[in-house]
Coordinates of C-alpha atoms and ligand atoms in Angstrom, one line a residue:
M3 CA 29.6 57.8 21.4
C4 CA 30.1 59.2 17.9
G5 CA 29.7 62.9 17.1
I6 CA 28.2 64.5 14.0
V7 CA 28.7 68.0 12.8
G8 CA 27.2 69.4 9.6
Y9 CA 27.2 72.9 8.1
C10 CA 25.8 74.8 5.1
G11 CA 26.1 78.6 5.0
P12 CA 28.2 81.5 4.1
K13 CA 31.2 80.6 6.3
R14 CA 34.1 78.5 5.1
V15 CA 33.0 75.0 6.1
L16 CA 36.2 73.3 7.4
P17 CA 36.9 75.6 10.4
V18 CA 33.3 75.4 11.4
I19 CA 33.3 71.6 11.3
L20 CA 36.6 71.2 13.1
E21 CA 35.6 73.6 15.8
G22 CA 32.3 71.7 16.2
L23 CA 34.1 68.3 16.4
K24 CA 36.5 69.6 19.0
R25 CA 33.5 70.5 21.2
L26 CA 32.2 67.0 20.9
E27 CA 35.5 65.4 22.0
Y28 CA 34.2 64.8 25.5
R29 CA 31.9 62.1 24.0
G30 CA 34.9 59.9 23.4
Y31 CA 36.1 58.8 19.9
D32 CA 38.8 56.8 18.3
S33 CA 38.9 58.2 14.7
A34 CA 37.6 61.3 12.9
G35 CA 36.8 62.5 9.4
V36 CA 35.4 65.3 7.3
V37 CA 33.9 65.8 3.9
Y38 CA 33.1 68.9 1.9
L39 CA 32.1 69.8 -1.6
E40 CA 34.6 71.6 -3.8
D41 CA 34.1 72.3 -7.5
G42 CA 31.3 69.8 -7.7
K43 CA 33.3 67.0 -6.1
L44 CA 33.2 65.6 -2.6
V45 CA 36.6 65.8 -0.8
K46 CA 37.0 63.4 2.1
H47 CA 39.7 63.3 4.8
R48 CA 39.8 60.7 7.5
S49 CA 42.2 59.7 10.2
K50 CA 42.4 57.3 13.1
G51 CA 43.1 58.6 16.6
K52 CA 42.7 62.2 17.8
L53 CA 41.4 65.2 15.9
S54 CA 44.9 66.6 15.8
N55 CA 45.8 63.7 13.4
L56 CA 43.0 64.7 11.2
E57 CA 44.0 68.4 11.4
A58 CA 47.5 67.5 10.4
I59 CA 46.4 65.9 7.2
I60 CA 44.0 68.6 6.1
D61 CA 46.4 71.4 6.9
D62 CA 46.4 72.8 3.4
A63 CA 42.7 72.1 2.7
I64 CA 41.6 74.4 5.5
I65 CA 41.4 77.3 3.1
T66 CA 38.8 75.6 0.9
P67 CA 36.1 78.1 -0.1
S68 CA 33.5 75.3 0.3
H69 CA 30.5 76.2 2.3
I70 CA 28.9 72.8 2.8
G71 CA 30.1 69.6 4.5
L72 CA 29.9 67.0 7.3
G73 CA 32.3 65.9 10.0
H74 CA 32.3 63.0 12.4
T75 CA 34.1 61.5 15.4
R76 CA 33.7 57.8 15.6
W77 CA 33.5 55.6 18.7
A78 CA 34.0 52.2 17.1
T79 CA 31.1 49.7 17.3
H80 CA 31.5 47.6 14.2
G81 CA 35.0 47.2 13.0
A82 CA 38.3 48.4 14.6
P83 CA 39.1 52.1 14.9
T84 CA 41.0 52.4 11.6
T85 CA 41.1 55.1 8.9
E86 CA 39.1 52.8 6.6
N87 CA 36.3 52.5 9.2
A88 CA 36.3 56.2 10.0
H89 CA 33.3 58.2 8.7
P90 CA 32.2 59.7 6.3
H91 CA 31.4 56.6 4.3
S92 CA 30.7 56.7 0.5
D93 CA 28.7 54.8 -2.0
C94 CA 30.3 53.1 -5.0
T95 CA 30.4 56.3 -7.1
G96 CA 31.9 58.5 -4.3
D97 CA 29.1 61.1 -4.9
I98 CA 27.1 60.2 -1.8
V99 CA 28.5 60.4 1.7
V100 CA 27.0 59.6 5.0
V101 CA 27.9 60.1 8.7
H102 CA 26.1 58.1 11.3
N103 CA 25.7 57.6 15.1
G104 CA 24.0 54.5 16.5
I105 CA 23.8 50.9 15.4
I106 CA 22.2 49.5 12.3
E107 CA 21.2 46.1 13.6
N108 CA 20.3 44.5 10.3
Y109 CA 23.4 45.8 8.5
H110 CA 24.8 42.3 7.9
S111 CA 21.8 41.1 5.8
L112 CA 21.6 44.5 4.0
R113 CA 25.3 44.3 3.2
E114 CA 25.0 40.8 1.7
E115 CA 22.0 41.9 -0.4
L116 CA 23.9 45.0 -1.7
K117 CA 27.0 43.0 -2.5
A118 CA 24.9 40.5 -4.5
K119 CA 23.7 43.5 -6.5
G120 CA 27.3 44.5 -7.2
H121 CA 28.0 47.1 -4.6
T122 CA 31.6 47.2 -3.3
F123 CA 32.4 47.8 0.3
T124 CA 35.5 49.4 1.7
S125 CA 34.9 49.2 5.4
E126 CA 33.7 46.9 8.1
T127 CA 31.2 49.3 9.4
D128 CA 27.4 49.0 9.7
T129 CA 27.2 52.6 8.4
E130 CA 28.5 52.0 4.9
V131 CA 25.4 50.0 4.0
L132 CA 23.5 53.2 4.3
A133 CA 25.5 55.0 1.6
H134 CA 25.0 52.1 -0.7
L135 CA 21.3 51.8 0.1
I136 CA 20.9 55.5 -0.8
E137 CA 22.8 54.9 -4.1
D138 CA 20.6 51.9 -4.8
N139 CA 17.4 54.0 -4.4
L140 CA 18.6 57.2 -6.0
E141 CA 17.1 58.3 -9.3
N142 CA 17.3 62.1 -9.1
D143 CA 15.6 62.9 -5.8
L144 CA 17.9 62.5 -2.8
V145 CA 15.1 63.1 -0.3
E146 CA 13.1 60.1 -1.7
A147 CA 16.2 58.0 -1.8
V148 CA 17.1 58.7 1.8
K149 CA 13.5 58.0 2.9
K150 CA 13.5 54.6 1.1
A151 CA 16.9 53.7 2.5
V152 CA 16.0 54.6 6.1
A153 CA 12.8 52.6 5.9
L154 CA 15.0 49.5 5.4
L155 CA 17.0 50.1 8.6
D156 CA 16.5 48.5 12.0
G157 CA 18.2 50.0 14.9
S158 CA 19.2 53.4 16.2
F159 CA 20.6 56.1 13.9
A160 CA 21.3 59.8 13.6
I161 CA 22.6 60.5 10.1
G162 CA 23.8 63.2 7.9
V163 CA 23.9 62.9 4.1
L164 CA 25.5 64.9 1.4
W165 CA 25.2 64.3 -2.4
A166 CA 27.3 66.0 -5.0
G167 CA 24.2 66.1 -7.2
M168 CA 22.4 68.5 -4.8
P169 CA 25.2 70.8 -3.8
D170 CA 23.3 73.1 -1.5
T171 CA 21.5 70.6 0.6
L172 CA 22.3 68.4 3.7
I173 CA 19.8 65.8 4.9
A174 CA 19.5 64.7 8.5
V175 CA 17.5 61.9 10.0
R176 CA 17.0 61.0 13.7
N177 CA 15.9 57.7 15.2
Q178 CA 16.8 56.9 18.8
S179 CA 20.1 58.8 18.6
P180 CA 20.3 62.5 19.3
L181 CA 20.5 65.2 16.6
V182 CA 20.0 68.9 16.9
L183 CA 19.9 71.7 14.3
G184 CA 21.4 75.2 14.8
V185 CA 19.9 78.1 13.0
S186 CA 21.3 81.6 12.4
A187 CA 20.1 84.2 9.9
A188 CA 23.7 85.5 9.6
S189 CA 25.7 82.2 9.8
G190 CA 23.6 79.5 8.1
T191 CA 22.3 76.1 9.2
F192 CA 24.2 73.7 11.5
L193 CA 23.7 70.1 12.4
A194 CA 25.2 68.3 15.4
S195 CA 24.7 65.4 17.7
D196 CA 25.0 67.7 20.7
I197 CA 24.6 71.3 21.5
P198 CA 28.2 72.2 22.4
A199 CA 29.2 72.0 18.7
L200 CA 26.7 74.7 17.9
L201 CA 27.3 77.2 20.6
P202 CA 30.2 79.1 19.0
Y203 CA 27.8 80.1 16.1
T204 CA 24.3 80.1 17.5
N205 CA 22.2 79.4 20.6
E206 CA 19.0 79.0 18.5
V207 CA 18.3 75.3 18.1
I208 CA 15.7 72.9 16.8
F209 CA 15.6 69.4 18.4
L210 CA 14.7 66.6 16.0
N211 CA 12.5 63.8 17.4
D212 CA 12.6 60.1 16.4
M213 CA 11.7 59.4 12.8
E214 CA 12.0 63.0 11.7
M215 CA 13.9 64.1 8.6
A216 CA 15.4 67.5 8.0
V217 CA 16.2 68.9 4.6
L218 CA 18.7 71.7 5.2
T219 CA 20.0 74.6 3.1
S220 CA 21.8 77.7 4.1
E221 CA 18.5 79.6 4.6
S222 CA 16.0 76.9 5.3
Q223 CA 15.2 73.9 7.5
D224 CA 12.3 71.8 6.3
I225 CA 11.3 69.0 8.7
F226 CA 8.9 66.3 8.1
S227 CA 7.8 63.0 9.7
L228 CA 9.0 59.7 8.2
V229 CA 6.0 58.0 9.6
D230 CA 3.2 59.9 7.8
G231 CA 5.2 62.2 5.5
K232 CA 3.7 65.3 6.9
T233 CA 5.6 68.6 7.4
I234 CA 6.3 69.5 11.0
E235 CA 6.5 73.0 12.3
K236 CA 9.2 73.0 14.8
K237 CA 9.8 75.5 17.6
I238 CA 13.1 77.2 17.7
E239 CA 14.5 77.1 21.2
T240 CA 17.1 79.3 22.8
I241 CA 19.8 77.6 24.7
K242 CA 21.1 79.4 27.8
W243 CA 23.7 76.8 28.8
N244 CA 27.4 77.7 28.8
A245 CA 29.8 75.3 27.0
A246 CA 30.7 73.2 30.0
M247 CA 27.0 72.7 30.9
A248 CA 26.2 71.8 27.4
E249 CA 28.8 69.0 27.2
K250 CA 27.0 67.4 30.1
A251 CA 23.6 68.0 28.5
G252 CA 22.7 70.2 31.4
Y253 CA 23.6 67.5 34.0
K254 CA 25.8 68.6 36.9
H255 CA 28.2 65.8 36.4
F256 CA 29.0 63.2 33.7
M257 CA 28.3 60.5 36.3
L258 CA 24.7 61.7 36.6
K259 CA 24.3 61.9 32.9
E260 CA 25.6 58.4 32.5
I261 CA 23.2 57.2 35.2
Y262 CA 20.4 58.6 33.1
E263 CA 21.8 57.1 30.0
Q264 CA 21.4 53.5 31.3
P265 CA 18.1 52.6 29.7
Q266 CA 19.5 53.5 26.3
A267 CA 22.8 51.7 27.0
I268 CA 21.0 48.5 28.1
T269 CA 18.7 48.7 25.0
N270 CA 21.7 49.2 22.7
T271 CA 23.4 46.2 24.3
V272 CA 20.3 44.0 24.0
S273 CA 18.7 45.0 20.8
G274 CA 19.4 43.0 17.7
R275 CA 20.7 40.1 19.8
I276 CA 17.5 38.6 21.1
N277 CA 14.5 37.7 19.1
P278 CA 11.5 39.1 21.0
E279 CA 9.2 36.5 19.4
T280 CA 11.2 33.4 20.1
G281 CA 13.7 34.4 22.9
E282 CA 16.5 33.1 20.7
V283 CA 19.8 34.8 21.3
N284 CA 22.3 35.7 18.6
L285 CA 25.9 36.4 19.6
P286 CA 27.9 36.0 16.4
E287 CA 31.0 37.7 17.8
L288 CA 31.3 35.1 20.5
N289 CA 33.1 32.8 18.0
L290 CA 32.4 29.6 19.9
S291 CA 31.4 26.5 18.0
A292 CA 28.8 24.0 19.1
S293 CA 31.5 21.6 20.1
D294 CA 33.4 24.3 22.1
L295 CA 30.2 24.9 24.0
E296 CA 29.5 21.3 24.6
N297 CA 33.0 20.8 26.0
I298 CA 32.8 23.4 28.7
D299 CA 32.4 22.0 32.2
R300 CA 33.3 25.2 34.1
I301 CA 33.3 29.0 33.5
I302 CA 35.7 31.3 35.2
F303 CA 35.1 35.0 35.3
V304 CA 38.1 37.3 35.7
A305 CA 37.7 41.0 36.4
C306 CA 38.4 43.9 38.7
G307 CA 36.3 46.4 40.6
T308 CA 32.8 47.1 39.3
S309 CA 33.3 44.6 36.5
L310 CA 34.0 41.9 39.1
H311 CA 30.6 42.6 40.7
S312 CA 28.7 42.0 37.4
A313 CA 30.5 38.7 37.2
L314 CA 29.2 37.8 40.7
V315 CA 25.6 38.4 39.5
A316 CA 26.3 36.2 36.4
K317 CA 27.4 33.3 38.6
Y318 CA 23.8 33.2 40.1
W319 CA 22.2 33.5 36.6
I320 CA 24.4 30.9 34.8
E321 CA 24.4 28.3 37.5
K322 CA 20.6 28.5 37.8
Y323 CA 19.6 28.7 34.1
A324 CA 22.5 27.1 32.2
H325 CA 23.6 24.6 34.9
I326 CA 27.3 25.3 34.4
P327 CA 29.5 25.7 37.5
V328 CA 30.9 29.3 37.7
E329 CA 33.9 30.7 39.5
V330 CA 34.5 34.4 39.9
D331 CA 38.1 35.6 40.4
I332 CA 39.6 38.9 41.3
A333 CA 42.1 39.3 38.4
S334 CA 45.0 40.4 40.6
E335 CA 44.6 37.2 42.6
F336 CA 43.9 34.9 39.7
R337 CA 47.1 35.8 37.9
Y338 CA 49.3 34.7 40.8
R339 CA 47.5 31.6 42.1
H340 CA 47.9 28.0 41.2
L341 CA 45.3 27.6 38.5
L342 CA 43.5 24.4 37.7
I343 CA 42.5 25.3 34.2
N344 CA 42.3 23.2 31.0
E345 CA 40.6 23.3 27.6
R346 CA 37.2 22.4 29.3
V347 CA 37.2 25.8 31.1
L348 CA 35.7 28.8 29.4
T349 CA 37.4 32.0 30.8
V350 CA 35.4 35.2 30.5
S351 CA 37.1 38.5 31.1
L352 CA 35.0 41.5 31.9
S353 CA 36.1 45.0 31.4
Q354 CA 34.7 48.4 30.5
S355 CA 38.0 49.6 29.1
G356 CA 39.4 46.4 27.8
E357 CA 42.8 47.5 29.0
T358 CA 42.9 46.7 32.7
A359 CA 46.4 45.2 33.3
D360 CA 45.4 42.5 35.8
T361 CA 42.4 41.3 33.8
L362 CA 44.5 41.2 30.7
A363 CA 47.2 39.2 32.4
G364 CA 44.6 36.8 33.7
M365 CA 43.2 36.3 30.2
R366 CA 46.7 35.6 28.8
I367 CA 47.4 33.0 31.5
A368 CA 44.1 31.2 31.0
K369 CA 44.7 31.1 27.3
G370 CA 48.2 29.7 27.8
L371 CA 46.6 26.9 29.9
G372 CA 44.4 25.9 27.0
S373 CA 41.2 27.7 28.0
K374 CA 39.0 29.4 25.4
V375 CA 38.8 33.0 26.4
I376 CA 36.0 35.4 25.6
T377 CA 35.7 39.0 26.8
I378 CA 32.7 41.3 27.6
C379 CA 34.0 44.7 26.8
N380 CA 32.8 48.2 26.0
V381 CA 35.7 49.4 23.8
V382 CA 36.0 48.1 20.3
G383 CA 39.5 47.3 19.3
S384 CA 40.8 47.4 22.9
T385 CA 43.6 44.9 23.8
M386 CA 41.2 42.4 25.4
T387 CA 39.0 42.3 22.3
R388 CA 42.0 41.7 20.1
E389 CA 43.4 38.9 22.2
A390 CA 40.2 37.1 23.1
D391 CA 38.8 34.2 21.0
G392 CA 35.4 36.0 21.0
T393 CA 33.8 39.1 22.3
I394 CA 30.4 40.4 23.5
Y395 CA 30.4 44.1 23.2
T396 CA 28.4 46.2 25.6
H397 CA 27.1 49.1 23.7
A398 CA 27.1 51.6 26.5
G399 CA 29.0 54.3 24.7
P400 CA 32.0 55.9 26.3
E401 CA 31.9 56.4 30.0
I402 CA 33.6 59.6 31.1
G403 CA 32.9 59.5 34.9
V404 CA 35.6 57.4 36.6
A405 CA 32.8 55.7 38.7
S406 CA 31.4 53.0 36.4
T407 CA 27.6 53.2 36.1
K408 CA 26.2 52.5 32.6
A409 CA 29.1 50.2 31.8
F410 CA 28.0 48.0 34.8
T411 CA 24.4 47.7 34.0
S412 CA 25.2 47.1 30.3
Q413 CA 27.6 44.3 31.4
L414 CA 24.7 42.8 33.4
A415 CA 22.5 42.9 30.3
A416 CA 25.3 41.3 28.2
L417 CA 25.8 38.6 30.9
F418 CA 22.1 37.8 30.9
L419 CA 22.2 37.4 27.1
L420 CA 25.2 35.0 27.6
T421 CA 23.1 33.1 30.2
L422 CA 20.2 32.7 27.8
F423 CA 22.5 31.8 25.0
L424 CA 24.2 29.0 27.1
A425 CA 20.8 27.8 28.3
E426 CA 19.7 27.5 24.7
Q427 CA 22.8 25.7 23.6
R428 CA 22.6 23.3 26.6
N429 CA 18.9 22.8 26.4
T430 CA 18.5 23.6 30.1
L431 CA 15.4 25.8 29.8
S432 CA 12.2 25.3 27.7
G433 CA 11.6 27.7 24.8
E434 CA 8.8 29.2 26.8
E435 CA 11.0 29.9 29.8
R436 CA 13.7 31.5 27.6
L437 CA 11.1 33.6 25.9
K438 CA 9.8 34.9 29.2
L439 CA 13.3 35.6 30.5
G440 CA 14.2 37.4 27.3
K441 CA 11.2 39.6 27.6
D442 CA 12.1 40.4 31.2
L443 CA 15.5 41.6 29.9
I444 CA 14.0 43.6 27.1
D445 CA 11.5 45.3 29.4
I446 CA 13.9 46.3 32.2
A447 CA 15.2 49.4 30.3
G448 CA 11.7 50.9 30.2
V449 CA 11.2 50.4 33.9
I450 CA 14.4 52.1 34.8
E451 CA 13.8 55.0 32.4
K452 CA 10.5 55.7 34.2
E453 CA 12.0 55.4 37.7
I454 CA 15.3 57.4 37.6
P455 CA 13.9 61.0 37.9
R456 CA 11.6 60.0 40.9
L457 CA 14.4 58.1 42.6
Q458 CA 16.9 61.0 42.2
E459 CA 14.4 63.4 43.8
E460 CA 13.6 61.1 46.7
I461 CA 17.2 60.1 47.3
G462 CA 18.3 63.8 47.1
T463 CA 16.0 64.5 50.1
L464 CA 16.8 61.3 52.0
I465 CA 20.6 61.8 52.0
E466 CA 20.3 65.0 54.0
S467 CA 20.3 62.7 57.1
Y468 CA 23.1 60.6 55.9
Y469 CA 25.6 62.6 53.8
D470 CA 27.9 63.3 56.8
A471 CA 28.2 59.7 57.9
R472 CA 31.7 58.3 58.4
D473 CA 30.9 54.7 57.6
F474 CA 28.2 52.8 55.7
L475 CA 27.2 49.2 55.3
F476 CA 25.4 47.8 52.3
I477 CA 23.7 44.4 52.6
G478 CA 21.8 42.1 50.2
R479 CA 21.2 38.4 49.7
G480 CA 21.3 36.2 46.7
L481 CA 21.3 38.1 43.4
N482 CA 21.4 41.4 45.3
F483 CA 24.5 40.6 47.3
P484 CA 26.8 41.7 44.5
I485 CA 24.7 44.9 44.2
A486 CA 25.4 45.6 47.9
L487 CA 29.1 45.2 47.1
E488 CA 28.7 47.6 44.1
G489 CA 26.8 50.1 46.1
A490 CA 29.5 50.2 48.7
L491 CA 32.3 50.5 46.1
K492 CA 30.4 53.4 44.4
L493 CA 30.0 55.3 47.7
K494 CA 33.5 54.9 48.9
E495 CA 35.1 55.8 45.6
I496 CA 33.3 59.1 45.0
S497 CA 32.3 60.3 48.5
Y498 CA 35.3 59.0 50.4
I499 CA 33.0 57.6 53.1
H500 CA 34.2 54.2 54.3
A501 CA 31.7 51.7 53.1
E502 CA 31.5 47.9 53.0
G503 CA 29.2 45.5 51.3
Y504 CA 28.1 42.2 52.9
A505 CA 25.9 39.3 52.2
S506 CA 23.1 39.9 54.7
G507 CA 23.5 36.5 56.3
E508 CA 27.2 37.2 57.0
L509 CA 26.4 40.2 59.3
K510 CA 26.1 38.1 62.4
H511 CA 29.5 36.6 61.8
G512 CA 31.3 39.7 62.7
P513 CA 30.2 43.0 61.1
I514 CA 27.1 43.2 63.4
A515 CA 29.5 44.3 66.1
L516 CA 29.9 47.6 64.3
I517 CA 26.1 48.4 64.4
D518 CA 25.2 51.5 66.4
K519 CA 23.5 54.8 65.7
D520 CA 26.5 56.0 63.8
M521 CA 26.6 53.2 61.3
P522 CA 23.9 53.5 58.6
V523 CA 23.0 50.3 56.9
L524 CA 21.4 50.2 53.5
A525 CA 19.6 46.9 52.9
L526 CA 18.3 45.6 49.6
V527 CA 15.1 43.7 50.4
P528 CA 13.0 43.0 47.3
Q529 CA 10.1 40.6 47.7
D530 CA 12.0 37.7 46.1
D531 CA 12.7 34.1 47.2
V532 CA 14.9 35.2 50.1
Y533 CA 12.8 38.1 51.3
Q534 CA 11.9 36.6 54.7
K535 CA 15.5 35.9 55.4
S536 CA 16.5 39.4 54.4
I537 CA 13.9 40.9 56.7
S538 CA 15.2 38.8 59.6
N539 CA 18.7 40.2 59.0
V540 CA 17.3 43.7 59.0
E541 CA 15.5 43.1 62.3
E542 CA 18.8 42.1 63.8
I543 CA 20.1 45.5 62.9
R544 CA 17.0 47.3 64.2
A545 CA 17.3 45.4 67.6
R546 CA 20.8 47.0 67.9
Q547 CA 19.6 50.6 67.2
G548 CA 21.1 50.7 63.7
R549 CA 20.0 53.4 61.3
I550 CA 18.4 51.6 58.3
I551 CA 17.6 52.6 54.7
L552 CA 15.6 49.9 53.0
I553 CA 15.2 49.5 49.2
G554 CA 12.3 47.2 48.6
T555 CA 9.2 46.4 46.6
E556 CA 6.4 48.9 46.0
G557 CA 3.4 48.1 48.2
D558 CA 5.5 46.3 50.9
A559 CA 3.9 48.1 53.8
H560 CA 6.0 46.2 56.3
L561 CA 9.1 48.1 55.4
S562 CA 7.8 51.4 56.7
N563 CA 7.3 49.7 60.1
I564 CA 11.0 49.0 60.3
T565 CA 12.3 52.5 59.2
E566 CA 11.0 55.7 57.9
D567 CA 13.7 55.7 55.2
V568 CA 12.3 53.4 52.5
I569 CA 12.9 53.7 48.8
Y570 CA 10.3 51.7 46.8
L571 CA 10.9 50.1 43.4
P572 CA 8.3 48.5 41.2
K573 CA 8.0 44.8 41.2
V574 CA 9.9 43.3 38.3
A575 CA 10.9 39.7 37.6
D576 CA 13.3 38.7 40.5
V577 CA 15.9 37.9 37.9
M578 CA 16.1 41.5 36.8
N579 CA 16.4 42.9 40.4
P580 CA 20.2 43.3 40.2
I581 CA 19.8 45.8 37.3
L582 CA 16.9 47.7 38.9
Y583 CA 18.4 47.8 42.4
T584 CA 21.7 49.1 41.1
I585 CA 20.0 52.4 40.2
P586 CA 19.1 53.7 43.7
A587 CA 22.5 52.5 45.0
Q588 CA 24.3 54.6 42.3
L589 CA 22.0 57.6 42.9
L590 CA 22.6 57.5 46.7
S591 CA 26.3 57.5 46.2
Y592 CA 26.0 60.3 43.6
E593 CA 23.8 62.5 45.7
I594 CA 25.9 62.0 48.9
A595 CA 29.2 62.8 47.0
S596 CA 27.7 65.8 45.3
R597 CA 26.3 67.1 48.6
R598 CA 29.7 66.7 50.2
G599 CA 31.2 68.8 47.3
C600 CA 33.4 65.9 46.0
D601 CA 34.9 65.8 42.6
V602 CA 32.4 63.2 41.4
D603 CA 33.7 62.6 37.9
Q604 CA 37.4 62.5 38.9
P605 CA 37.7 61.1 42.4
R606 CA 41.1 61.4 44.0
N607 CA 43.7 58.7 43.4
L608 CA 41.6 56.9 40.7
A609 CA 42.0 56.4 37.0
K610 CA 39.4 55.5 34.4
S611 CA 41.6 52.8 32.9
V612 CA 44.0 51.0 35.2
T613 CA 46.7 49.9 32.8
V614 CA 49.3 49.2 35.5
E615 CA 49.5 46.3 38.0
Ligands
LIG852 O1 37.8 48.9 32.7 P1 37.5 47.8 33.7 O2 36.1 47.5 33.8 O3 38.4 46.6 33.6 O4 37.9 48.5 35.1 C1 37.9 47.8 36.3 C2 37.9 48.7 37.5 O5 39.1 49.4 37.5 C3 36.7 49.6 37.5 O6 35.5 48.9 37.5 C4 36.7 50.5 38.8 O7 36.4 49.7 39.9 C5 35.7 51.6 38.7 N1 36.2 52.9 39.1 C6 34.4 51.4 39.5 O8 33.6 52.4 39.5

């Protein structure tokens, strides 16, 4: 996720901004830039890669007496991580600069309109349209111009704006992307996308809400609503966190923060790609022609670990709704077996990092055999996205915890979009059915958002009877079988408890021999089309004195006759259960690992990106 820092005040601006950007490094980024005003002119420096690269090119400039400027660390979403795409971005005159976090969903049409009016673009980013939109609307009042420009944007944005024509003022706007102001009578006014950037200078902050605009000078912070134009009196709050706590926004671990970020990550992945009125799916980066799509007679997913589990869910979705046979392959096996692949096979690689060695090798082999290859990936410009014929980006933002959480549920969201897209192309669902399914997908983020805090509290209590287990089984059927696998993987990787996931119906073919009072079994039993079968499997465990945790549907009173440890989830469309049921599985693993004092974010022997075979 990108980082914004802004400053106006008595201090020299560059050291303040660079220090702030360093404190936002934990958010992940792939390029960085700064801009400041000197002698009435905006001076901009940008660089790809780490902040040290940027520092190296501005070595001499650091002594600038400038007292106003903006800085940015960019996590690429539109356009590769290059210097040209790094922020700040300018208008045609070079007198207006903007920094931006989030995604401007309608940037493409805005860009085309602006180009037709004669604006020249120098980057591939969605952000640059904003600088030109402000230019287009600027007479002599920057505040009015920013207001008009922002009104044209769809999507999420936190922005900072500086104009050479108003040398003492910064403008900030927030909509669905965080932005906080720092205030200090002695040191001036600060702007940042997260609190750690402010802490060296002040712990007095003002949080902006969605659709609020702040007009900032060294001594003043005027805030008003972009909805009704009214001035808003904001409370100044005092932050008591230390720097480490602040990086995690007060959460104990990045993993927990990322679990809580899932509704936003899913929304970012879905929004702008599905028309809520028609259910139509738009995946322009997929790069597949109508004839490519017509030719496909099989899809093969290639992935590792958690990404493999999301592919297993997609197999159920695509076969049911798009009627295309799907195979799911473990990348390390795929690359060494005799592959029956040709140009009628669509290969889809799935990867959070886009760099996993086995998955990459699998993609290359499939391509060599004539298959079209697309990738579903969270990192713009990663090797997989460069080598694939097309990409669907998940917009989860950088994931810091080694255990994948928000990247997984965002992959599920992207895979469901792909399912709807294929169903549309192949005409396997009616418009009405697609519209209903699209709505189910759009709505799931809101459901999760509401449930996470309650689930964390309940699960935090429940694990007191389970955190010292030596082994664990996770079971589920149908769409929830892959979630059982994912739950078991999560638990073993962060708590070091031995855990296995099984299809519930497989239990009696071997694993049931393990059941006794020391083997807790977590069963996913939503009231779906295989509910009765799932309950029979749970009864088999109960008959053998197994300890059972059930995760099921709110109002299902039968579950509490089976065990006292029941976690209830709201009834959602069956098809969305894999996304919803993942959340308690993640939280159970998290709470157990945290209770056992494990290094949750960096479990032993694991790496975030597995670039070796
Ligand atoms: O970056 P990728 O999605 O390709 O990574 C694949 C696996 O290494 C990864 O999912 C791993 O299993 C995670 N630690 C799971 O939490």
